Amino acid sequence: MSKKPRPTNTAPGIIYMLCGATQHSNTDPFDRSSPAIPVGPHWMIIWPFDAKKCGLPNTIRDAGAWVMFDGTPYAYLHICGTPWVGNMYNEKNPGDQVPIWTMVYGSRSEP
């Protein structure tokens, strides 16, 4: 926000925004005039990421990860999702529950 030529942090940082945010651009870190883009709850890994090198998208998504401000010194990893989504473990009836593996695999040819 101070418009320095590049961030001055020397170690990665992590930020969680529970209530989400609005921003004005996915490509220009200093844009304050474009229409606001609402972004839900998300994590930010503050470190210079490169979408192409990481194999990640650089477009805004409502879930998953993408590189924000890709191609600039301000690029960082943006991971969307709320901690409230998902199944809850019921401590009162632990014997009534079984773990369910929910990861799905696809062929290597799928994007």
N, CA, C and O atoms as a Tinker XYZ file with bonds, in Angstrom:
   444  protein
     1  N      0.817000   -1.207000    0.000000    73     2
     2  CA     0.000000    0.000000    0.000000    64     1     3
     3  C      0.853000    1.260000    0.000000    63     2     4     5
     4  O      0.387000    2.335000   -0.377000    81     3
     5  N      2.110000    1.121000    0.427000    73     3     6
     6  CA     2.988000    2.295000    0.440000    64     5     7
     7  C      3.633000    2.534000   -0.921000    63     6     8     9
     8  O      4.413000    3.472000   -1.087000    81     7
     9  N      3.305000    1.684000   -1.895000    73     7    10
    10  CA     3.781000    1.821000   -3.280000    64     9    11
    11  C      5.300000    1.766000   -3.408000    63    10    12    13
    12  O      5.883000    2.439000   -4.258000    81    11
    13  N      5.934000    0.967000   -2.565000    73    11    14
    14  CA     7.377000    0.748000   -2.709000    64    13    15
    15  C      7.604000   -0.097000   -3.954000    63    14    16    17
    16  O      6.696000   -0.806000   -4.387000    81    15
    17  N      8.808000   -0.037000   -4.544000    73    15    18
    18  CA     9.071000   -0.786000   -5.773000    64    17    19
    19  C      8.877000   -2.298000   -5.609000    63    18    20    21
    20  O      8.539000   -2.984000   -6.573000    81    19
    21  N      9.087000   -2.812000   -4.413000    73    19    22
    22  CA     8.849000   -4.227000   -4.136000    64    21    23
    23  C      8.702000   -4.405000   -2.635000    63    22    24    25
    24  O      9.196000   -3.582000   -1.864000    81    23
    25  N      8.030000   -5.468000   -2.208000    73    23    26
    26  CA     7.878000   -5.707000   -0.777000    64    25    27
    27  C      9.239000   -5.858000   -0.094000    63    26    28    29
    28  O     10.216000   -6.271000   -0.719000    81    27
    29  N      9.288000   -5.526000    1.165000    73    27    30
    30  CA    10.561000   -5.573000    1.895000    64    29    31
    31  C     10.647000   -6.749000    2.866000    63    30    32    33
    32  O     11.635000   -6.878000    3.588000    81    31
    33  N      9.616000   -7.616000    2.893000    73    31    34
    34  CA     9.692000   -8.741000    3.822000    64    33    35
    35  C     10.782000   -9.723000    3.383000    63    34    36    37
    36  O     10.984000   -9.945000    2.189000    81    35
    37  N     11.472000  -10.302000    4.352000    73    35    38
    38  CA    12.558000  -11.245000    4.071000    64    37    39
    39  C     12.179000  -12.671000    4.444000    63    38    40    41
    40  O     13.002000  -13.580000    4.328000    81    39
    41  N     10.955000  -12.876000    4.888000    73    39    42
    42  CA    10.448000  -14.206000    5.212000    64    41    43
    43  C      8.973000  -14.252000    4.807000    63    42    44    45
    44  O      8.311000  -13.214000    4.769000    81    43
    45  N      8.455000  -15.440000    4.506000    73    43    46
    46  CA     7.039000  -15.538000    4.145000    64    45    47
    47  C      6.137000  -15.109000    5.292000    63    46    48    49
    48  O      6.504000  -15.228000    6.461000    81    47
    49  N      4.971000  -14.618000    4.955000    73    47    50
    50  CA     3.975000  -14.254000    5.948000    64    49    51
    51  C      2.678000  -14.979000    5.648000    63    50    52    53
    52  O      2.451000  -15.423000    4.523000    81    51
    53  N      1.828000  -15.096000    6.657000    73    51    54
    54  CA     0.526000  -15.732000    6.460000    64    53    55
    55  C     -0.545000  -14.840000    7.087000    63    54    56    57
    56  O     -0.380000  -14.332000    8.196000    81    55
    57  N     -1.638000  -14.664000    6.359000    73    55    58
    58  CA    -2.748000  -13.819000    6.804000    64    57    59
    59  C     -4.030000  -14.606000    6.566000    63    58    60    61
    60  O     -4.158000  -15.289000    5.550000    81    59
    61  N     -4.984000  -14.518000    7.497000    73    59    62
    62  CA    -6.305000  -15.099000    7.279000    64    61    63
    63  C     -7.340000  -13.997000    7.418000    63    62    64    65
    64  O     -7.339000  -13.248000    8.395000    81    63
    65  N     -8.215000  -13.903000    6.440000    73    63    66
    66  CA    -9.274000  -12.896000    6.472000    64    65    67
    67  C    -10.619000  -13.606000    6.586000    63    66    68    69
    68  O    -11.196000  -14.023000    5.582000    81    67
    69  N    -11.109000  -13.739000    7.809000    73    67    70
    70  CA   -12.340000  -14.454000    8.105000    64    69    71
    71  C    -13.542000  -13.860000    7.390000    63    70    72    73
    72  O    -14.387000  -14.601000    6.888000    81    71
    73  N    -13.634000  -12.557000    7.336000    73    71    74
    74  CA   -14.799000  -11.908000    6.731000    64    73    75
    75  C    -14.587000  -11.580000    5.260000    63    74    76    77
    76  O    -15.417000  -10.904000    4.651000    81    75
    77  N    -13.486000  -12.052000    4.684000    73    75    78
    78  CA   -13.231000  -11.764000    3.287000    64    77    79
    79  C    -12.807000  -10.321000    3.077000    63    78    80    81
    80  O    -12.379000   -9.644000    4.012000    81    79
    81  N    -12.930000   -9.863000    1.850000    73    79    82
    82  CA   -12.480000   -8.515000    1.517000    64    81    83
    83  C    -13.079000   -8.096000    0.186000    63    82    84    85
    84  O    -13.712000   -8.893000   -0.507000    81    83
    85  N    -12.874000   -6.857000   -0.152000    73    83    86
    86  CA   -13.157000   -6.399000   -1.514000    64    85    87
    87  C    -11.877000   -5.776000   -2.022000    63    86    88    89
    88  O    -11.177000   -5.072000   -1.294000    81    87
    89  N    -11.588000   -6.036000   -3.248000    73    87    90
    90  CA   -10.419000   -5.442000   -3.873000    64    89    91
    91  C    -10.853000   -4.956000   -5.241000    63    90    92    93
    92  O    -11.968000   -5.233000   -5.683000    81    91
    93  N     -9.985000   -4.243000   -5.900000    73    91    94
    94  CA   -10.380000   -3.627000   -7.166000    64    93    95
    95  C     -9.719000   -4.239000   -8.383000    63    94    96    97
    96  O    -10.158000   -3.987000   -9.505000    81    95
    97  N     -8.681000   -5.035000   -8.198000    73    95    98
    98  CA    -8.000000   -5.638000   -9.334000    64    97    99
    99  C     -7.263000   -6.890000   -8.894000    63    98   100   101
   100  O     -6.784000   -6.971000   -7.763000    81    99
   101  N     -7.173000   -7.860000   -9.784000    73    99   102
   102  CA    -6.393000   -9.064000   -9.546000    64   101   103
   103  C     -4.988000   -8.922000  -10.132000    63   102   104   105
   104  O     -4.116000   -9.753000   -9.877000    81   103
   105  N     -4.777000   -7.869000  -10.916000    73   103   106
   106  CA    -3.498000   -7.694000  -11.598000    64   105   107
   107  C     -2.725000   -6.452000  -11.160000    63   106   108   109
   108  O     -1.498000   -6.426000  -11.257000    81   107
   109  N     -3.417000   -5.431000  -10.685000    73   107   110
   110  CA    -2.773000   -4.175000  -10.300000    64   109   111
   111  C     -2.945000   -3.944000   -8.797000    63   110   112   113
   112  O     -4.044000   -3.615000   -8.353000    81   111
   113  N     -1.882000   -4.109000   -8.009000    73   111   114
   114  CA    -2.014000   -3.963000   -6.563000    64   113   115
   115  C     -2.395000   -2.558000   -6.097000    63   114   116   117
   116  O     -2.810000   -2.381000   -4.952000    81   115
   117  N     -2.260000   -1.572000   -6.959000    73   115   118
   118  CA    -2.532000   -0.184000   -6.552000    64   117   119
   119  C     -3.851000    0.363000   -7.088000    63   118   120   121
   120  O     -4.186000    1.517000   -6.821000    81   119
   121  N     -4.609000   -0.440000   -7.838000    73   119   122
   122  CA    -5.885000    0.010000   -8.403000    64   121   123
   123  C     -6.895000    0.248000   -7.280000    63   122   124   125
   124  O     -7.158000   -0.650000   -6.479000    81   123
   125  N     -7.454000    1.440000   -7.222000    73   123   126
   126  CA    -8.499000    1.767000   -6.251000    64   125   127
   127  C     -9.732000    2.346000   -6.943000    63   126   128   129
   128  O    -10.656000    2.815000   -6.279000    81   127
   129  N     -9.746000    2.311000   -8.300000    73   127   130
   130  CA   -10.838000    2.958000   -9.020000    64   129   131
   131  C    -11.757000    1.979000   -9.752000    63   130   132   133
   132  O    -12.885000    2.345000  -10.081000    81   131
   133  N    -11.317000    0.755000  -10.017000    73   131   134
   134  CA   -12.174000   -0.226000  -10.690000    64   133   135
   135  C    -13.270000   -0.685000   -9.737000    63   134   136   137
   136  O    -13.149000   -0.508000   -8.525000    81   135
   137  N    -14.344000   -1.276000  -10.275000    73   135   138
   138  CA   -15.400000   -1.794000   -9.389000    64   137   139
   139  C    -14.830000   -2.829000   -8.415000    63   138   140   141
   140  O    -13.933000   -3.596000   -8.764000    81   139
   141  N    -15.356000   -2.838000   -7.210000    73   139   142
   142  CA   -14.876000   -3.757000   -6.180000    64   141   143
   143  C    -15.185000   -5.207000   -6.548000    63   142   144   145
   144  O    -16.250000   -5.507000   -7.088000    81   143
   145  N    -14.255000   -6.088000   -6.254000    73   143   146
   146  CA   -14.408000   -7.524000   -6.457000    64   145   147
   147  C    -14.555000   -8.147000   -5.073000    63   146   148   149
   148  O    -13.609000   -8.103000   -4.287000    81   147
   149  N    -15.723000   -8.731000   -4.748000    73   147   150
   150  CA   -15.852000   -9.354000   -3.432000    64   149   151
   151  C    -15.111000  -10.687000   -3.385000    63   150   152   153
   152  O    -15.199000  -11.486000   -4.317000    81   151
   153  N    -14.399000  -10.917000   -2.323000    73   151   154
   154  CA   -13.661000  -12.164000   -2.118000    64   153   155
   155  C    -14.064000  -12.691000   -0.747000    63   154   156   157
   156  O    -14.023000  -11.960000    0.243000    81   155
   157  N    -14.451000  -13.957000   -0.693000    73   155   158
   158  CA   -14.886000  -14.551000    0.565000    64   157   159
   159  C    -13.714000  -14.801000    1.506000    63   158   160   161
   160  O    -12.602000  -14.341000    1.246000    81   159
   161  N    -13.951000  -15.520000    2.591000    73   159   162
   162  CA   -12.881000  -15.828000    3.540000    64   161   163
   163  C    -11.693000  -16.470000    2.813000    63   162   164   165
   164  O    -11.878000  -17.315000    1.937000    81   163
   165  N    -10.488000  -16.067000    3.180000    73   163   166
   166  CA    -9.321000  -16.582000    2.470000    64   165   167
   167  C     -8.037000  -16.452000    3.291000    63   166   168   169
   168  O     -7.935000  -15.654000    4.222000    81   167
   169  N     -7.071000  -17.273000    2.901000    73   167   170
   170  CA    -5.707000  -17.214000    3.420000    64   169   171
   171  C     -4.857000  -16.506000    2.380000    63   170   172   173
   172  O     -5.146000  -16.563000    1.184000    81   171
   173  N     -3.817000  -15.844000    2.839000    73   171   174
   174  CA    -2.834000  -15.255000    1.937000    64   173   175
   175  C     -1.442000  -15.676000    2.420000    63   174   176   177
   176  O     -1.075000  -15.442000    3.572000    81   175
   177  N     -0.696000  -16.285000    1.545000    73   175   178
   178  CA     0.698000  -16.607000    1.824000    64   177   179
   179  C      1.513000  -15.510000    1.149000    63   178   180   181
   180  O      1.621000  -15.469000   -0.076000    81   179
   181  N      2.077000  -14.634000    1.947000    73   179   182
   182  CA     2.765000  -13.454000    1.431000    64   181   183
   183  C      4.217000  -13.806000    1.144000    63   182   184   185
   184  O      5.060000  -13.838000    2.041000    81   183
   185  N      4.480000  -14.062000   -0.106000    73   183   186
   186  CA     5.809000  -14.407000   -0.596000    64   185   187
   187  C      5.720000  -14.337000   -2.106000    63   186   188   189
   188  O      4.642000  -14.589000   -2.643000    81   187
   189  N      6.778000  -14.012000   -2.823000    73   187   190
   190  CA     6.669000  -13.841000   -4.280000    64   189   191
   191  C      6.400000  -15.158000   -5.009000    63   190   192   193
   192  O      7.312000  -15.962000   -5.200000    81   191
   193  N      5.152000  -15.376000   -5.414000    73   191   194
   194  CA     4.766000  -16.562000   -6.172000    64   193   195
   195  C      4.698000  -16.223000   -7.654000    63   194   196   197
   196  O      4.422000  -15.082000   -8.025000    81   195
   197  N      4.947000  -17.207000   -8.490000    73   195   198
   198  CA     4.836000  -17.074000   -9.935000    64   197   199
   199  C      3.878000  -18.173000  -10.397000    63   198   200   201
   200  O      4.182000  -19.357000  -10.256000    81   199
   201  N      2.735000  -17.794000  -10.942000    73   199   202
   202  CA     1.701000  -18.766000  -11.304000    64   201   203
   203  C      2.222000  -19.828000  -12.264000    63   202   204   205
   204  O      1.958000  -21.016000  -12.075000    81   203
   205  N      2.945000  -19.419000  -13.273000    73   203   206
   206  CA     3.432000  -20.369000  -14.274000    64   205   207
   207  C      4.405000  -21.371000  -13.654000    63   206   208   209
   208  O      4.298000  -22.572000  -13.900000    81   207
   209  N      5.338000  -20.889000  -12.864000    73   207   210
   210  CA     6.313000  -21.777000  -12.220000    64   209   211
   211  C      5.658000  -22.712000  -11.216000    63   210   212   213
   212  O      6.088000  -23.854000  -11.057000    81   211
   213  N      4.613000  -22.231000  -10.532000    73   211   214
   214  CA     3.929000  -23.032000   -9.511000    64   213   215
   215  C      2.855000  -23.939000  -10.102000    63   214   216   217
   216  O      2.378000  -24.854000   -9.430000    81   215
   217  N      2.470000  -23.693000  -11.358000    73   215   218
   218  CA     1.397000  -24.469000  -11.964000    64   217   219
   219  C      0.030000  -24.114000  -11.417000    63   218   220   221
   220  O     -0.876000  -24.947000  -11.397000    81   219
   221  N     -0.116000  -22.877000  -10.975000    73   219   222
   222  CA    -1.382000  -22.413000  -10.402000    64   221   223
   223  C     -2.027000  -21.382000  -11.318000    63   222   224   225
   224  O     -1.339000  -20.740000  -12.112000    81   223
   225  N     -3.354000  -21.217000  -11.214000    73   223   226
   226  CA    -4.010000  -20.183000  -12.009000    64   225   227
   227  C     -3.708000  -18.798000  -11.449000    63   226   228   229
   228  O     -3.221000  -18.657000  -10.327000    81   227
   229  N     -4.004000  -17.785000  -12.249000    73   227   230
   230  CA    -3.873000  -16.401000  -11.775000    64   229   231
   231  C     -5.182000  -15.640000  -11.965000    63   230   232   233
   232  O     -5.188000  -14.423000  -12.150000    81   231
   233  N     -6.273000  -16.370000  -11.918000    73   231   234
   234  CA    -7.595000  -15.772000  -12.027000    64   233   235
   235  C     -8.354000  -15.973000  -10.722000    63   234   236   237
   236  O     -8.164000  -16.976000  -10.034000    81   235
   237  N     -9.194000  -15.037000  -10.393000    73   235   238
   238  CA    -9.955000  -15.086000   -9.139000    64   237   239
   239  C    -10.910000  -16.275000   -9.162000    63   238   240   241
   240  O    -11.585000  -16.538000  -10.158000    81   239
   241  N    -10.945000  -16.980000   -8.041000    73   239   242
   242  CA   -11.808000  -18.154000   -7.887000    64   241   243
   243  C    -12.560000  -18.023000   -6.567000    63   242   244   245
   244  O    -12.104000  -17.333000   -5.656000    81   243
   245  N    -13.707000  -18.682000   -6.463000    73   243   246
   246  CA   -14.437000  -18.633000   -5.202000    64   245   247
   247  C    -13.989000  -19.730000   -4.242000    63   246   248   249
   248  O    -14.380000  -19.727000   -3.074000    81   247
   249  N    -13.182000  -20.657000   -4.717000    73   247   250
   250  CA   -12.622000  -21.705000   -3.861000    64   249   251
   251  C    -11.307000  -22.145000   -4.483000    63   250   252   253
   252  O    -11.124000  -22.048000   -5.697000    81   251
   253  N    -10.413000  -22.618000   -3.671000    73   251   254
   254  CA    -9.125000  -23.060000   -4.180000    64   253   255
   255  C     -8.084000  -21.954000   -4.110000    63   254   256   257
   256  O     -8.250000  -20.973000   -3.386000    81   255
   257  N     -7.026000  -22.125000   -4.861000    73   255   258
   258  CA    -5.895000  -21.198000   -4.787000    64   257   259
   259  C     -5.619000  -20.549000   -6.137000    63   258   260   261
   260  O     -5.907000  -21.121000   -7.188000    81   259
   261  N     -5.067000  -19.369000   -6.088000    73   259   262
   262  CA    -4.568000  -18.692000   -7.282000    64   261   263
   263  C     -3.515000  -17.687000   -6.849000    63   262   264   265
   264  O     -3.411000  -17.342000   -5.672000    81   263
   265  N     -2.739000  -17.225000   -7.816000    73   263   266
   266  CA    -1.709000  -16.230000   -7.538000    64   265   267
   267  C     -2.283000  -14.849000   -7.823000    63   266   268   269
   268  O     -2.656000  -14.532000   -8.952000    81   267
   269  N     -2.343000  -14.050000   -6.791000    73   267   270
   270  CA    -2.839000  -12.679000   -6.890000    64   269   271
   271  C     -1.687000  -11.780000   -7.329000    63   270   272   273
   272  O     -0.554000  -11.961000   -6.884000    81   271
   273  N     -1.966000  -10.834000   -8.180000    73   271   274
   274  CA    -0.990000   -9.865000   -8.703000    64   273   275
   275  C      0.179000  -10.559000   -9.401000    63   274   276   277
   276  O      1.324000  -10.117000   -9.306000    81   275
   277  N     -0.127000  -11.655000  -10.103000    73   275   278
   278  CA     0.896000  -12.426000  -10.817000    64   277   279
   279  C      1.683000  -11.526000  -11.769000    63   278   280   281
   280  O      1.119000  -10.645000  -12.417000    81   279
   281  N      2.970000  -11.757000  -11.841000    73   279   282
   282  CA     3.829000  -10.982000  -12.729000    64   281   283
   283  C      4.301000   -9.664000  -12.144000    63   282   284   285
   284  O      5.012000   -8.912000  -12.810000    81   283
   285  N      3.912000   -9.371000  -10.896000    73   283   286
   286  CA     4.385000   -8.159000  -10.236000    64   285   287
   287  C      5.220000   -8.563000   -9.022000    63   286   288   289
   288  O      5.148000   -9.714000   -8.592000    81   287
   289  N      6.006000   -7.652000   -8.464000    73   287   290
   290  CA     6.764000   -7.971000   -7.250000    64   289   291
   291  C      5.853000   -8.239000   -6.052000    63   290   292   293
   292  O      6.312000   -8.727000   -5.019000    81   291
   293  N      4.560000   -7.921000   -6.188000    73   291   294
   294  CA     3.609000   -8.069000   -5.084000    64   293   295
   295  C      2.804000   -9.364000   -5.150000    63   294   296   297
   296  O      1.875000   -9.548000   -4.364000    81   295
   297  N      3.143000  -10.263000   -6.071000    73   295   298
   298  CA     2.408000  -11.517000   -6.231000    64   297   299
   299  C      2.457000  -12.333000   -4.940000    63   298   300   301
   300  O      3.484000  -12.386000   -4.263000    81   299
   301  N      1.325000  -12.969000   -4.610000    73   299   302
   302  CA     1.266000  -13.840000   -3.435000    64   301   303
   303  C      0.207000  -14.906000   -3.671000    63   302   304   305
   304  O     -0.608000  -14.787000   -4.585000    81   303
   305  N      0.220000  -15.939000   -2.854000    73   303   306
   306  CA    -0.734000  -17.037000   -2.989000    64   305   307
   307  C     -2.007000  -16.721000   -2.218000    63   306   308   309
   308  O     -1.966000  -16.380000   -1.036000    81   307
   309  N     -3.116000  -16.839000   -2.892000    73   307   310
   310  CA    -4.442000  -16.540000   -2.338000    64   309   311
   311  C     -5.198000  -17.874000   -2.275000    63   310   312   313
   312  O     -5.353000  -18.538000   -3.299000    81   311
   313  N     -5.661000  -18.268000   -1.104000    73   311   314
   314  CA    -6.353000  -19.550000   -0.939000    64   313   315
   315  C     -7.734000  -19.276000   -0.363000    63   314   316   317
   316  O     -7.862000  -18.902000    0.803000    81   315
   317  N     -8.764000  -19.461000   -1.178000    73   315   318
   318  CA   -10.128000  -19.159000   -0.749000    64   317   319
   319  C    -10.808000  -20.363000   -0.133000    63   318   320   321
   320  O    -10.559000  -21.509000   -0.506000    81   319
   321  N    -11.647000  -20.078000    0.794000    73   319   322
   322  CA   -12.445000  -21.102000    1.449000    64   321   323
   323  C    -12.720000  -20.684000    2.877000    63   322   324   325
   324  O    -11.939000  -19.951000    3.483000    81   323
   325  N    -13.810000  -21.146000    3.399000    73   323   326
   326  CA   -14.181000  -20.822000    4.754000    64   325   327
   327  C    -13.897000  -21.996000    5.680000    63   326   328   329
   328  O    -14.044000  -23.144000    5.261000    81   327
   329  N    -13.502000  -21.751000    6.904000    73   327   330
   330  CA   -13.276000  -22.860000    7.827000    64   329   331
   331  C    -14.586000  -23.491000    8.281000    63   330   332   333
   332  O    -14.560000  -24.524000    8.950000    81   331
   333  N    -15.730000  -22.903000    7.941000    73   331   334
   334  CA   -17.022000  -23.411000    8.413000    64   333   335
   335  C    -17.593000  -24.457000    7.483000    63   334   336   337
   336  O    -18.592000  -25.089000    7.825000    81   335
   337  N    -16.996000  -24.667000    6.309000    73   335   338
   338  CA   -17.500000  -25.661000    5.365000    64   337   339
   339  C    -16.872000  -27.008000    5.687000    63   338   340   341
   340  O    -15.700000  -27.077000    6.058000    81   339
   341  N    -17.623000  -28.049000    5.551000    73   339   342
   342  CA   -17.105000  -29.390000    5.784000    64   341   343
   343  C    -17.853000  -30.073000    6.909000    63   342   344   345
   344  O    -18.667000  -29.459000    7.599000    81   343
   345  N    -17.568000  -31.343000    7.082000    73   343   346
   346  CA   -18.230000  -32.124000    8.113000    64   345   347
   347  C    -17.602000  -31.854000    9.467000    63   346   348   349
   348  O    -16.400000  -31.611000    9.579000    81   347
   349  N    -18.432000  -31.902000   10.483000    73   347   350
   350  CA   -17.966000  -31.642000   11.840000    64   349   351
   351  C    -17.886000  -32.953000   12.604000    63   350   352   353
   352  O    -18.773000  -33.799000   12.496000    81   351
   353  N    -16.835000  -33.116000   13.366000    73   351   354
   354  CA   -16.676000  -34.280000   14.218000    64   353   355
   355  C    -17.568000  -34.111000   15.439000    63   354   356   357
   356  O    -17.523000  -33.074000   16.101000    81   355
   357  N    -18.377000  -35.118000   15.743000    73   355   358
   358  CA   -19.299000  -35.057000   16.866000    64   357   359
   359  C    -18.666000  -35.723000   18.080000    63   358   360   361
   360  O    -18.651000  -36.950000   18.177000    81   359
   361  N    -18.148000  -34.932000   18.996000    73   359   362
   362  CA   -17.473000  -35.466000   20.179000    64   361   363
   363  C    -18.423000  -36.198000   21.117000    63   362   364   365
   364  O    -17.982000  -37.050000   21.889000    81   363
   365  N    -19.708000  -35.892000   21.070000    73   363   366
   366  CA   -20.673000  -36.519000   21.977000    64   365   367
   367  C    -20.988000  -37.954000   21.578000    63   366   368   369
   368  O    -21.345000  -38.767000   22.430000    81   367
   369  N    -20.859000  -38.277000   20.295000    73   367   370
   370  CA   -21.145000  -39.630000   19.806000    64   369   371
   371  C    -20.003000  -40.140000   18.927000    63   370   372   373
   372  O    -20.236000  -40.463000   17.762000    81   371
   373  N    -18.783000  -40.223000   19.446000    73   371   374
   374  CA   -17.662000  -40.624000   18.598000    64   373   375
   375  C    -17.785000  -42.042000   18.061000    63   374   376   377
   376  O    -17.259000  -42.334000   16.986000    81   375
   377  N    -18.463000  -42.930000   18.778000    73   375   378
   378  CA   -18.616000  -44.308000   18.310000    64   377   379
   379  C    -19.569000  -44.448000   17.147000    63   378   380   381
   380  O    -19.570000  -45.477000   16.471000    81   379
   381  N    -20.386000  -43.429000   16.898000    73   379   382
   382  CA   -21.353000  -43.470000   15.799000    64   381   383
   383  C    -20.762000  -42.954000   14.484000    63   382   384   385
   384  O    -21.480000  -42.832000   13.492000    81   383
   385  N    -19.476000  -42.655000   14.470000    73   383   386
   386  CA   -18.879000  -42.044000   13.289000    64   385   387
   387  C    -17.768000  -42.916000   12.725000    63   386   388   389
   388  O    -17.092000  -43.642000   13.454000    81   387
   389  N    -17.599000  -42.830000   11.438000    73   387   390
   390  CA   -16.478000  -43.488000   10.773000    64   389   391
   391  C    -15.812000  -42.453000    9.881000    63   390   392   393
   392  O    -16.497000  -41.595000    9.324000    81   391
   393  N    -14.497000  -42.511000    9.734000    73   391   394
   394  CA   -13.847000  -41.576000    8.819000    64   393   395
   395  C    -14.172000  -41.946000    7.370000    63   394   396   397
   396  O    -14.232000  -43.122000    7.013000    81   395
   397  N    -14.378000  -40.922000    6.551000    73   395   398
   398  CA   -14.671000  -41.141000    5.135000    64   397   399
   399  C    -13.631000  -40.385000    4.320000    63   398   400   401
   400  O    -13.505000  -39.165000    4.431000    81   399
   401  N    -12.899000  -41.113000    3.511000    73   399   402
   402  CA   -11.888000  -40.503000    2.651000    64   401   403
   403  C    -12.598000  -39.833000    1.492000    63   402   404   405
   404  O    -13.285000  -40.509000    0.727000    81   403
   405  N    -12.453000  -38.520000    1.337000    73   403   406
   406  CA   -13.202000  -37.800000    0.314000    64   405   407
   407  C    -12.347000  -37.317000   -0.844000    63   406   408   409
   408  O    -12.875000  -36.691000   -1.763000    81   407
   409  N    -11.043000  -37.584000   -0.835000    73   407   410
   410  CA   -10.203000  -37.125000   -1.933000    64   409   411
   411  C    -10.514000  -37.925000   -3.191000    63   410   412   413
   412  O    -10.685000  -39.143000   -3.133000    81   411
   413  N    -10.586000  -37.251000   -4.305000    73   411   414
   414  CA   -10.887000  -37.880000   -5.578000    64   413   415
   415  C     -9.687000  -37.699000   -6.497000    63   414   416   417
   416  O     -9.103000  -36.617000   -6.560000    81   415
   417  N     -9.329000  -38.745000   -7.198000    73   415   418
   418  CA    -8.225000  -38.669000   -8.146000    64   417   419
   419  C     -8.764000  -38.733000   -9.561000    63   418   420   421
   420  O     -9.778000  -39.378000   -9.826000    81   419
   421  N     -8.068000  -38.052000  -10.473000    73   419   422
   422  CA    -8.414000  -38.099000  -11.885000    64   421   423
   423  C     -7.223000  -38.527000  -12.699000    63   422   424   425
   424  O     -6.125000  -38.691000  -12.168000    81   423
   425  N     -7.432000  -38.708000  -13.979000    73   423   426
   426  CA    -6.318000  -39.119000  -14.844000    64   425   427
   427  C     -5.356000  -37.943000  -15.031000    63   426   428   429
   428  O     -5.737000  -36.787000  -14.846000    81   427
   429  N     -4.127000  -38.242000  -15.394000    73   427   430
   430  CA    -3.115000  -37.197000  -15.588000    64   429   431
   431  C     -3.463000  -36.271000  -16.747000    63   430   432   433
   432  O     -2.918000  -35.171000  -16.834000    81   431
   433  N     -4.352000  -36.686000  -17.630000    73   431   434
   434  CA    -4.712000  -35.843000  -18.784000    64   433   435
   435  C     -5.732000  -34.766000  -18.402000    63   434   436   437
   436  O     -5.960000  -33.839000  -19.179000    81   435
   437  N     -6.357000  -34.872000  -17.206000    73   435   438
   438  CA    -7.322000  -33.849000  -16.795000    64   437   439
   439  C     -6.595000  -32.607000  -16.305000    63   438   440   441
   440  O     -5.524000  -32.717000  -15.708000    81   439
   441  N     -7.165000  -31.409000  -16.548000    73   439   442
   442  CA    -6.500000  -30.170000  -16.102000    64   441   443
   443  C     -6.522000  -30.028000  -14.602000    63   442   444
   444  O     -6.007000  -29.046000  -14.067000    81   443
